[in-house]
Short mmCIF file of C-alpha atoms in Angstrom, two decimals:
data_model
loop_
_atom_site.label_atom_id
_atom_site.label_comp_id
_atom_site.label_asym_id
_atom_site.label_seq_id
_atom_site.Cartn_x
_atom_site.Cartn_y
_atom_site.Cartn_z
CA UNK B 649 73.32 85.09 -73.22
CA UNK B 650 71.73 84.60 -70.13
CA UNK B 651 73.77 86.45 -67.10
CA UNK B 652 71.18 84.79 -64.11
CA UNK B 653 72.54 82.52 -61.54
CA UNK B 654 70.98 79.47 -60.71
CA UNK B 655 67.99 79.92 -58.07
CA UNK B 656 67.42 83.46 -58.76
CA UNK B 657 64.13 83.72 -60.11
CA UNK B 658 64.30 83.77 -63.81
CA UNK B 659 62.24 86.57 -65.23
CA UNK B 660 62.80 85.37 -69.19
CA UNK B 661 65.32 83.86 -70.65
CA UNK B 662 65.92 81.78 -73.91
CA UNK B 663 65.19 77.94 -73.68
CA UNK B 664 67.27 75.33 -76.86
CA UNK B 665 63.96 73.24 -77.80
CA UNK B 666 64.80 69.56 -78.66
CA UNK B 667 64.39 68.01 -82.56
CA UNK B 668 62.26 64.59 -82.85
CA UNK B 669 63.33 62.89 -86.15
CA UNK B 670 60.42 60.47 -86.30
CA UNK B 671 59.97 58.76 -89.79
CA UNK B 672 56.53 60.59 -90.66
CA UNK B 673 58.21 64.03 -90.59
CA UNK B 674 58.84 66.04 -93.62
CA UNK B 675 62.25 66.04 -95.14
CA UNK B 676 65.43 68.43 -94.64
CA UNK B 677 64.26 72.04 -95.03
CA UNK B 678 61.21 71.23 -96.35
CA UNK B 679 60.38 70.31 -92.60
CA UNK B 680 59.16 73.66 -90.32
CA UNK B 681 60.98 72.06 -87.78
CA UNK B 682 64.02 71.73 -89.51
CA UNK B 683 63.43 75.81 -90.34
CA UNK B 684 62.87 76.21 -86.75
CA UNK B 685 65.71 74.23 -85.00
CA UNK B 686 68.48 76.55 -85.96
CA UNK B 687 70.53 73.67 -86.16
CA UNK B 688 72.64 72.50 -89.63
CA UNK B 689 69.94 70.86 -91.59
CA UNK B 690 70.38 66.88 -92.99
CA UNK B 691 68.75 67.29 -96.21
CA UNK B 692 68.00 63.19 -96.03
CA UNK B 693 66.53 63.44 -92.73
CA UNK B 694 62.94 63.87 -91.78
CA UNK B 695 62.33 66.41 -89.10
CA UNK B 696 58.35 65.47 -87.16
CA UNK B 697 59.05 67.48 -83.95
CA UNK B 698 60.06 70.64 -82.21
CA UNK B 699 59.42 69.82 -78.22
CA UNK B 700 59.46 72.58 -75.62
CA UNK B 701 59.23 72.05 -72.11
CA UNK B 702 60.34 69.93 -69.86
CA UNK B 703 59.36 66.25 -70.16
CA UNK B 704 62.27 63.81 -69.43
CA UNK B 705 62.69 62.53 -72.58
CA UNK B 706 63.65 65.84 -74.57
CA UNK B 707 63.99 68.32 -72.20
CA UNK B 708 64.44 72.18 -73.00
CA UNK B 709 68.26 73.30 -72.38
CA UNK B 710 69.06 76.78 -70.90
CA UNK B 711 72.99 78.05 -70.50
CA UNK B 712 73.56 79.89 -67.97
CA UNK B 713 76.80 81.20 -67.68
CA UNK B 714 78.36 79.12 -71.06
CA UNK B 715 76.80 75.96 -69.34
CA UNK B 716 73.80 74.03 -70.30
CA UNK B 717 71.51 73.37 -67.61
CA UNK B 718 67.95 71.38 -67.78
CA UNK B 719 65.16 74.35 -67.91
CA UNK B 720 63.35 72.24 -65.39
CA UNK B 721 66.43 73.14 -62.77
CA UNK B 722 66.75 76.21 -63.45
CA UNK B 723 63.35 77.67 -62.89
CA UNK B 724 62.87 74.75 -60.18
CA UNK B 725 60.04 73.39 -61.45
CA UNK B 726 58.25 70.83 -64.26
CA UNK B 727 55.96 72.61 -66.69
CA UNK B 728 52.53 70.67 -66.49
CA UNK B 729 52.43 70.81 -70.69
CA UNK B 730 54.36 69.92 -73.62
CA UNK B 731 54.58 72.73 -76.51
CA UNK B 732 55.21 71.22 -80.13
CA UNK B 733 55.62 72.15 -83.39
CA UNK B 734 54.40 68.97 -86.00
CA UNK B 735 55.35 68.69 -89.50
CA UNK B 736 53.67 65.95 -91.06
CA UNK B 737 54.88 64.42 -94.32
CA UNK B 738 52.91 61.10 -93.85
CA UNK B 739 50.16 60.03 -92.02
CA UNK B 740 50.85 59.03 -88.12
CA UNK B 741 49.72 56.12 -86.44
CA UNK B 742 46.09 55.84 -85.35
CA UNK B 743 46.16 56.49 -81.91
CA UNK B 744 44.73 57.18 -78.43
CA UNK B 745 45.86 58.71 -75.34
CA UNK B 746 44.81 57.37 -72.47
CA UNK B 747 42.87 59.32 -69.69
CA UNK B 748 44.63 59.48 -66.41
CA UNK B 749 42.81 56.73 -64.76
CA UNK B 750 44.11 54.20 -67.65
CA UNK B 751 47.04 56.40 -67.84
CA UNK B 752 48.40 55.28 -64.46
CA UNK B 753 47.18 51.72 -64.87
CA UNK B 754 49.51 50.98 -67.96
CA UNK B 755 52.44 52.87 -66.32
CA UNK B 756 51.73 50.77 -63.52
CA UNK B 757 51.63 47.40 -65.46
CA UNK B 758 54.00 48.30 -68.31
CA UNK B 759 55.91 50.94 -67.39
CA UNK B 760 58.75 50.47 -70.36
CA UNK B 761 56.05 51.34 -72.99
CA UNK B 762 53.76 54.02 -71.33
CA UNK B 763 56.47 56.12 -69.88
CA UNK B 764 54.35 58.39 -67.23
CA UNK B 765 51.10 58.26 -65.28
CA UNK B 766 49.91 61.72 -67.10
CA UNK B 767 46.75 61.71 -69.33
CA UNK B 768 46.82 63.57 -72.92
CA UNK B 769 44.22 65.68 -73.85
CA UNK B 770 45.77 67.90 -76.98
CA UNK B 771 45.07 71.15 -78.92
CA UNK B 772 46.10 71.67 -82.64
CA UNK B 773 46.59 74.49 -84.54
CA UNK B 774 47.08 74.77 -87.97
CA UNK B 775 49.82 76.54 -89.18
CA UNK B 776 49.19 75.49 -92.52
CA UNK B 777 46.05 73.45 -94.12
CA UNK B 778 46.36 70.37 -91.85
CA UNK B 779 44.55 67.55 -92.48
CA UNK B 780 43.63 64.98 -89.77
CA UNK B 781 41.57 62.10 -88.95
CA UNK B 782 40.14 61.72 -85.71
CA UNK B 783 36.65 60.76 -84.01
CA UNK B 784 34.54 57.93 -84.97
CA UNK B 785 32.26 59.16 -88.20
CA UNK B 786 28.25 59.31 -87.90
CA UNK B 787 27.23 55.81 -87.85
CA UNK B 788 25.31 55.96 -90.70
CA UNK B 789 28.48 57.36 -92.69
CA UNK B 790 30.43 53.90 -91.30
CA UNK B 791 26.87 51.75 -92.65
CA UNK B 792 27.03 54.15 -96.21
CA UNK B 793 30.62 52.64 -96.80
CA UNK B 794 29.94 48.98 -95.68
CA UNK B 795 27.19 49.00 -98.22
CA UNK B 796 29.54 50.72 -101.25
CA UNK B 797 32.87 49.37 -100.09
CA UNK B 798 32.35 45.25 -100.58
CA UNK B 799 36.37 44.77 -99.83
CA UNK B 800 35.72 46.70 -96.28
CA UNK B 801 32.21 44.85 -95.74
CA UNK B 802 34.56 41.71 -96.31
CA UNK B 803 36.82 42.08 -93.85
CA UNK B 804 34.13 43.55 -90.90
CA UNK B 805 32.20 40.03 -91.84
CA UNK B 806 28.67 39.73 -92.65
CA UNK B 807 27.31 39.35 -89.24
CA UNK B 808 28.95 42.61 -88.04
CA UNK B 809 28.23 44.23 -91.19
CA UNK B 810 24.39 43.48 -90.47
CA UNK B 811 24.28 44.07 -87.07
CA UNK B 812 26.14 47.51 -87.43
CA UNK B 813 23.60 48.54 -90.16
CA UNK B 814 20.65 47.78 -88.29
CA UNK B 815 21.96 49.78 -85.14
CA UNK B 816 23.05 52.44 -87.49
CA UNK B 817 19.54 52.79 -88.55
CA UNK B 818 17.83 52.54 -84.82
CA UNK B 819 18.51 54.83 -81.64
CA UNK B 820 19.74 52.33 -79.24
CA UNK B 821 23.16 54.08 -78.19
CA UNK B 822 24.68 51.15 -76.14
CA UNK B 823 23.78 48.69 -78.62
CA UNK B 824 25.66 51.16 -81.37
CA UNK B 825 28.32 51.77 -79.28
CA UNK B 826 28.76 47.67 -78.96
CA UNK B 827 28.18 47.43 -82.95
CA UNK B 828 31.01 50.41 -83.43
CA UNK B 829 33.23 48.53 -80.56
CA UNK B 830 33.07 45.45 -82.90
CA UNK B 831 33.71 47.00 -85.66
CA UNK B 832 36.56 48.37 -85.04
CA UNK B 833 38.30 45.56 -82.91
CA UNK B 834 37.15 43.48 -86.04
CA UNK B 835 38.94 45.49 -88.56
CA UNK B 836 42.03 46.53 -86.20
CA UNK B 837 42.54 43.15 -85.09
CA UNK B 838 42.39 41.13 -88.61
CA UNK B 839 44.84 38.93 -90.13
CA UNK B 840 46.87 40.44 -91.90
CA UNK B 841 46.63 38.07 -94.81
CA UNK B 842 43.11 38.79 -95.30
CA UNK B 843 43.72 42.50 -94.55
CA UNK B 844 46.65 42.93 -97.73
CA UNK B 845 43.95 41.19 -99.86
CA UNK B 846 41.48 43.01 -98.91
CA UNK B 847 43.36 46.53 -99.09
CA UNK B 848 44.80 45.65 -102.71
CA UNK B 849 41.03 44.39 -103.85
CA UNK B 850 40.04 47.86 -103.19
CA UNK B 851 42.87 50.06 -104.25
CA UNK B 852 43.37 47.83 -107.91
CA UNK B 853 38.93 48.78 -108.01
CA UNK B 854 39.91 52.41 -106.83
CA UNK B 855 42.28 52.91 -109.30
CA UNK B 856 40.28 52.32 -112.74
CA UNK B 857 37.26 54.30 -110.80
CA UNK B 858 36.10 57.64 -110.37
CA UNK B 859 38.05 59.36 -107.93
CA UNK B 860 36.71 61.40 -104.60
CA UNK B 861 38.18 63.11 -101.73
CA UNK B 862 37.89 60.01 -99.65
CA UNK B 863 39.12 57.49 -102.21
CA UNK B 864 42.42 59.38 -103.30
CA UNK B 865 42.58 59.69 -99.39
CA UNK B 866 42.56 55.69 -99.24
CA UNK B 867 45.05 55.34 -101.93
CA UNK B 868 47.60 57.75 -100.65
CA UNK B 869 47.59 56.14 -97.13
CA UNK B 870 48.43 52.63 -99.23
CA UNK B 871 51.19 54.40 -101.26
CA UNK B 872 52.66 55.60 -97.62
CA UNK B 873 51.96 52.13 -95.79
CA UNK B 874 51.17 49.29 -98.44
CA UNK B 875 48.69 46.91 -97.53
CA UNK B 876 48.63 47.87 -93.80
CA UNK B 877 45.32 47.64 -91.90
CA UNK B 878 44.86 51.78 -91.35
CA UNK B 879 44.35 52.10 -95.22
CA UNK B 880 40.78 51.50 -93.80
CA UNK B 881 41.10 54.13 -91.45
CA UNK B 882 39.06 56.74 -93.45
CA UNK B 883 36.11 54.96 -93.64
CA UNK B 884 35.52 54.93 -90.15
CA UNK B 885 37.20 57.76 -88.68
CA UNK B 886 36.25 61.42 -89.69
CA UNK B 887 38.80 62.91 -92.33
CA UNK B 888 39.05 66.91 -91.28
CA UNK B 889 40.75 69.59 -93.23
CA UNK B 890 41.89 72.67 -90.47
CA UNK B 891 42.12 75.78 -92.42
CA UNK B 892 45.67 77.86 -91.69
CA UNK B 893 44.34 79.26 -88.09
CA UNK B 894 41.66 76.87 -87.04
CA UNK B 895 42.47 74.87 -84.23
CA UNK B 896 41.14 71.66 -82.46
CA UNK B 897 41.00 69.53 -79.24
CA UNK B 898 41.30 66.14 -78.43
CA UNK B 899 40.39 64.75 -75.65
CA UNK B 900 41.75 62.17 -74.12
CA UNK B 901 40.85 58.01 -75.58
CA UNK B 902 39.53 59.60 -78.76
CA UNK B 903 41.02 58.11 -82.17
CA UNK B 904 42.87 60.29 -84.19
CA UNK B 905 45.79 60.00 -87.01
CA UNK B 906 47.46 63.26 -88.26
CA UNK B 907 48.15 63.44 -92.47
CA UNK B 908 49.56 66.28 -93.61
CA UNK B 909 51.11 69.48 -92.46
CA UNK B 910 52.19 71.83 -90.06
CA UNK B 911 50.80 72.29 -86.82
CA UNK B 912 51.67 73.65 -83.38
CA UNK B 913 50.24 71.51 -80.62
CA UNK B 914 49.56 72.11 -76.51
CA UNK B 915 48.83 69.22 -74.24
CA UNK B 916 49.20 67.97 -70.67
CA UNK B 917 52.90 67.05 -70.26
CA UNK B 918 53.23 63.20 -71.34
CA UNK B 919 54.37 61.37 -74.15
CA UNK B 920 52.11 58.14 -73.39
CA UNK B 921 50.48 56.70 -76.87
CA UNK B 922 48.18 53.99 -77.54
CA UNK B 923 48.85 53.16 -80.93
CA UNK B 924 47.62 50.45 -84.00
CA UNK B 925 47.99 50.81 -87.64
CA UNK B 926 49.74 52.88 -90.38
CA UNK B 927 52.83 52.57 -88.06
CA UNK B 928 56.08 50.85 -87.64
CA UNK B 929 56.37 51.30 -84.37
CA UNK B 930 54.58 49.05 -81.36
CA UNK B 931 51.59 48.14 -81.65
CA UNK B 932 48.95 47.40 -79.20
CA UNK B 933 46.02 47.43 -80.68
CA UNK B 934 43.86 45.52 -77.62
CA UNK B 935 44.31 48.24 -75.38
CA UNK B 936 43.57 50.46 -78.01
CA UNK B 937 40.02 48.66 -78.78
CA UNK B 938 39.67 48.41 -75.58
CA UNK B 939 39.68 52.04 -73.81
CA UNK B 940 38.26 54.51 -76.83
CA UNK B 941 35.37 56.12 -76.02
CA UNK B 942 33.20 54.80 -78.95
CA UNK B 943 30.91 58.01 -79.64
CA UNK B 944 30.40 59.63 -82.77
CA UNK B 945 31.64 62.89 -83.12
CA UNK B 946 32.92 65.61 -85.45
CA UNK B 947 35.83 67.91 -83.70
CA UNK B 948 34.40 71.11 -83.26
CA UNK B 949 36.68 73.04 -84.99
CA UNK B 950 37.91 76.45 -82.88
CA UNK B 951 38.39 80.01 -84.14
CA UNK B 952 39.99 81.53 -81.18
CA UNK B 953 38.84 84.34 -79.46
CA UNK B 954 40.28 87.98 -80.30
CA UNK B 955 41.65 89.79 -77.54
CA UNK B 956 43.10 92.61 -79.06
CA UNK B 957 44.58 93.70 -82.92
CA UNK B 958 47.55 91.54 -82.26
CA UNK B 959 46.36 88.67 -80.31
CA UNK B 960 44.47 85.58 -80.66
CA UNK B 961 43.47 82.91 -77.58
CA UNK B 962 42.25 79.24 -78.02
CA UNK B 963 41.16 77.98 -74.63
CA UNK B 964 40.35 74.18 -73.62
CA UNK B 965 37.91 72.44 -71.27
CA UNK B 966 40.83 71.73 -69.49
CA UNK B 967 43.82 73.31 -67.09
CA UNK B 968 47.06 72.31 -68.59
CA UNK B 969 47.32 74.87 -71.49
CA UNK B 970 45.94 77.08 -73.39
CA UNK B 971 47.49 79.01 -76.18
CA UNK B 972 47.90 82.35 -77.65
CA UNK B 973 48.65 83.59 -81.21
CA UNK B 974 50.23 87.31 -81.92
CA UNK B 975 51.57 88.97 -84.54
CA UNK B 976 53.27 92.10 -84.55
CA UNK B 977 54.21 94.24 -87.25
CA UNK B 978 57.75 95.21 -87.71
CA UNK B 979 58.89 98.21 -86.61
CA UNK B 980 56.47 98.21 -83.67
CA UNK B 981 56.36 96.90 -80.19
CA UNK B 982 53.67 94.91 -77.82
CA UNK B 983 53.26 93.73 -74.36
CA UNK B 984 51.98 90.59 -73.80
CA UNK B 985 50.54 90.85 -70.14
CA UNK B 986 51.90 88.02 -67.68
CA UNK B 987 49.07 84.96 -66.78
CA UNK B 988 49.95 83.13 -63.65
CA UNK B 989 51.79 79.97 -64.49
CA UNK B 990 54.79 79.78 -66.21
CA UNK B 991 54.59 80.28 -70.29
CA UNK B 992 57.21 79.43 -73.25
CA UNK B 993 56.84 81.73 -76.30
CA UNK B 994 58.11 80.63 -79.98
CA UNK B 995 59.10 82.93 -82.36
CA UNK B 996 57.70 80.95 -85.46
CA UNK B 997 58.47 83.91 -88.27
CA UNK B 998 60.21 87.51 -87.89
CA UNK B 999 62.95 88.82 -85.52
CA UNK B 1000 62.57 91.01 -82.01
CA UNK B 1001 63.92 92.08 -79.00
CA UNK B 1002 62.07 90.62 -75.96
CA UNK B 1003 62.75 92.63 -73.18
CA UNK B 1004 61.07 91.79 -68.92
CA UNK B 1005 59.76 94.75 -66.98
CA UNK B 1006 63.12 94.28 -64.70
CA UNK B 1007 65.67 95.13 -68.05
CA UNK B 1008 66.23 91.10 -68.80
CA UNK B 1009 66.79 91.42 -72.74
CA UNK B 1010 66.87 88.48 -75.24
CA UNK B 1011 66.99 88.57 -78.42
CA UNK B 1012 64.68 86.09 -80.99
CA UNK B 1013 64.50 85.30 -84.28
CA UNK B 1014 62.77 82.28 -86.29
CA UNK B 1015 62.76 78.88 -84.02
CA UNK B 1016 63.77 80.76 -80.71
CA UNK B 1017 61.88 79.74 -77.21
CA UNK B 1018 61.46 82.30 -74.71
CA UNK B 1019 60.86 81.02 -71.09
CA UNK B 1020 58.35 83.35 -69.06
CA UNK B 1021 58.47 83.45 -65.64
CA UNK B 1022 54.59 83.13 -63.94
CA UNK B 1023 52.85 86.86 -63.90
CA UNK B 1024 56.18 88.65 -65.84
CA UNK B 1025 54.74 91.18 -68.39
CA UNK B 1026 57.02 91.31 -71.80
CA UNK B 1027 57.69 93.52 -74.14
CA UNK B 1028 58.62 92.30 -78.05
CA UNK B 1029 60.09 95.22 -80.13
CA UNK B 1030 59.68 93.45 -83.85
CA UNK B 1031 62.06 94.53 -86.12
CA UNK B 1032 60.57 92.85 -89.01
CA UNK B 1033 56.91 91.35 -89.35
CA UNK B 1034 56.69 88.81 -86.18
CA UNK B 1035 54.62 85.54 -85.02
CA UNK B 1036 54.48 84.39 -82.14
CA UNK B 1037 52.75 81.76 -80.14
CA UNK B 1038 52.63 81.08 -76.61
CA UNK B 1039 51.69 78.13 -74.55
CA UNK B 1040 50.95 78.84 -70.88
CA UNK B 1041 48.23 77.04 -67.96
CA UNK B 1042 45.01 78.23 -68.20
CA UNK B 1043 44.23 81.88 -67.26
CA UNK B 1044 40.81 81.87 -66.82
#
């Protein structure tokens, strides 16, 4: 347990992480957040997300003394990123965060759907093979399927259609970006009438055809969310497979839909979303069309830079986070040296002993959060084979 009293400065201690049961989650324990939640598992119920940190809508719990207190008191301070862990049975929504500038106009103007001022860049890592959409594709990708997709062609209209191929083929950028702008407000904002036809046209001709990555794509997003708009989605967006330990970053107003699998994901502490399509929840799909940042662009994916035999860092163009991977065998111990902002450390596999410079002991096993006060060095003794990943500021 932890022995502290409030406003002493917490060196380490453990942190109760809070469960998001959104309907895209994987089911019961087939869910790594149900694994990870040490809580009794509901085999019916999906589990999407593990959140650590301290945003006010699922805030990390600490007891001190056989009382639960908010982490965010005890430590006296907000941590400027959210931590998650994702597991994805079904594709999300497609979706945008907005940059801080729109980020604080929406709060401003609608403040019961876009919850805080804070803008969202993100980072991803794949636990598992994770498969994602996100980015606008190479325009001439988007012109390849309006000329071998008629059902898609149909619903962007033959004007569009045209004008989008021509730009696709020249090297005007703003009048692309307009074309791509068009297109996709076309397509996001159709009726939905003529968007079930056109979605059943192509998955009854998809069916009795040969069968590609993208097209069993397409008909697995209409098994998930029949006859909904973001069965399109593929087409225009770039489809990317992360390999177990590749990582990404999004930044901020780019388009992006998660598929399948497990992931553990930094960003800047907010919870504001822009979403339209493959979702039940609210849409608002003007404000989406209207603040992307229509470029092209394939993620770069990330590798991570070594630091030593144990540990792995992914770093970001920006401040808010930046995470770190180790592993440690069991049987043997590591220090991971203290950065200058305040960290939280999952265990996602194994068991240890984390112990602070000062004696402070806790002990972890699979799903436990370890707090970490700003600049404290600690030591994990493994006593079987141990992964762990922490999400701190930026060192650098």
């Amino acid at each position: 347990g932890n022995q502290h009293t409030m406003g002493d400065a917490v060196e380490i201690c453990l942190v109760e992480p809070a469960v998001q049961k959104y309907a895209w989650g994987k089911i019961g324990t087939a869910s790594a957040v149900a694994q990870l939640s040490q809580q009794k598992v509901d085999e019916k119920s999906p589990y999407a997300e593990l959140w650590m940190g301290t945003h006010h809508k699922a805030p990390g719990m600490v007891t001190v003394n056989g009382k639960k207190e908010l982490l965010s008191k005890v430590i006296g301070a907000e941590l400027p990123y959210l931590f998650k862990v994702l597991s994805v049975g079904k594709a999300l929504s497609i979706q945008a965060h907005p940059d801080k500038k729109l980020a604080e106009q929406l709060h401003k103007d609608r403040p019961e759907v876009y919850k805080d001022p804070n803008h969202k860049p993100e980072m991803t890592y794949a636990v598992t093979k994770f498969e994602a959409m996100c980015g606008f594709r190479p325009p001439k990708e988007i012109a390849a399927y309006l000329a071998s997709y008629p059902e898609f062609k149909k619903l962007v209209g033959e004007e569009t259609s045209k004008s989008f191929i021509t730009c696709a083929e020249g090297t005007d950028e703003q009048a692309l970006k307009k074309a791509l702008t068009q297109l996709f407000t076309t397509v996001m904002e159709a009726n939905k009438d003529d968007v079930a036809k056109q979605v059943e046209a192509m998955c009854k001709r998809l069916d009795s055809s040969q069968q590609g990555e993208i097209e069993k794509l397409l008909l697995r997003l209409n098994g998930q969310y029949p006859l909904d708009v973001g069965v399109f989605a593929p087409l225009f967006l770039n489809y990317v497979v992360l390999q177990p330990g590749d990582a990404m970053f999004l930044s901020a107003n780019e388009p992006h839909a998660y598929l399948d699998g497990n992931c553990i994901e930094c960003m800047a502490c907010s919870d504001n979303v822009v979403r339209a399509g493959l979702t039940p929840k609210l849409r608002d799909t003007p404000t989406l069309c209207s603040m992307l940042t229509y470029k092209a662009m394939k993620p770069e994916i990330m590798k991570g830079k070594q630091l030593d035999d144990n540990t792995k860092m992914f770093t970001c163009p920006i401040d808010e986070f930046e995470l770190t991977v180790t592993k440690v065998a069991g049987g043997s111990s590591y220090s991971l040296k203290g950065v200058k902002g305040h960290s939280l450390i999952l265990a996602y596999d194994g068991t240890a002993a984390a112990a602070s410079k000062s004696g402070t002991k806790c002990d972890m096993k699979k799903g436990s959060v370890l707090f970490v006060q700003g600049g404290a060095d600690v030591t994990f003794t493994a006593t079987s084979d141990l992964t762990i990943y922490r999400c701190s500021t930026a060192s650098a």
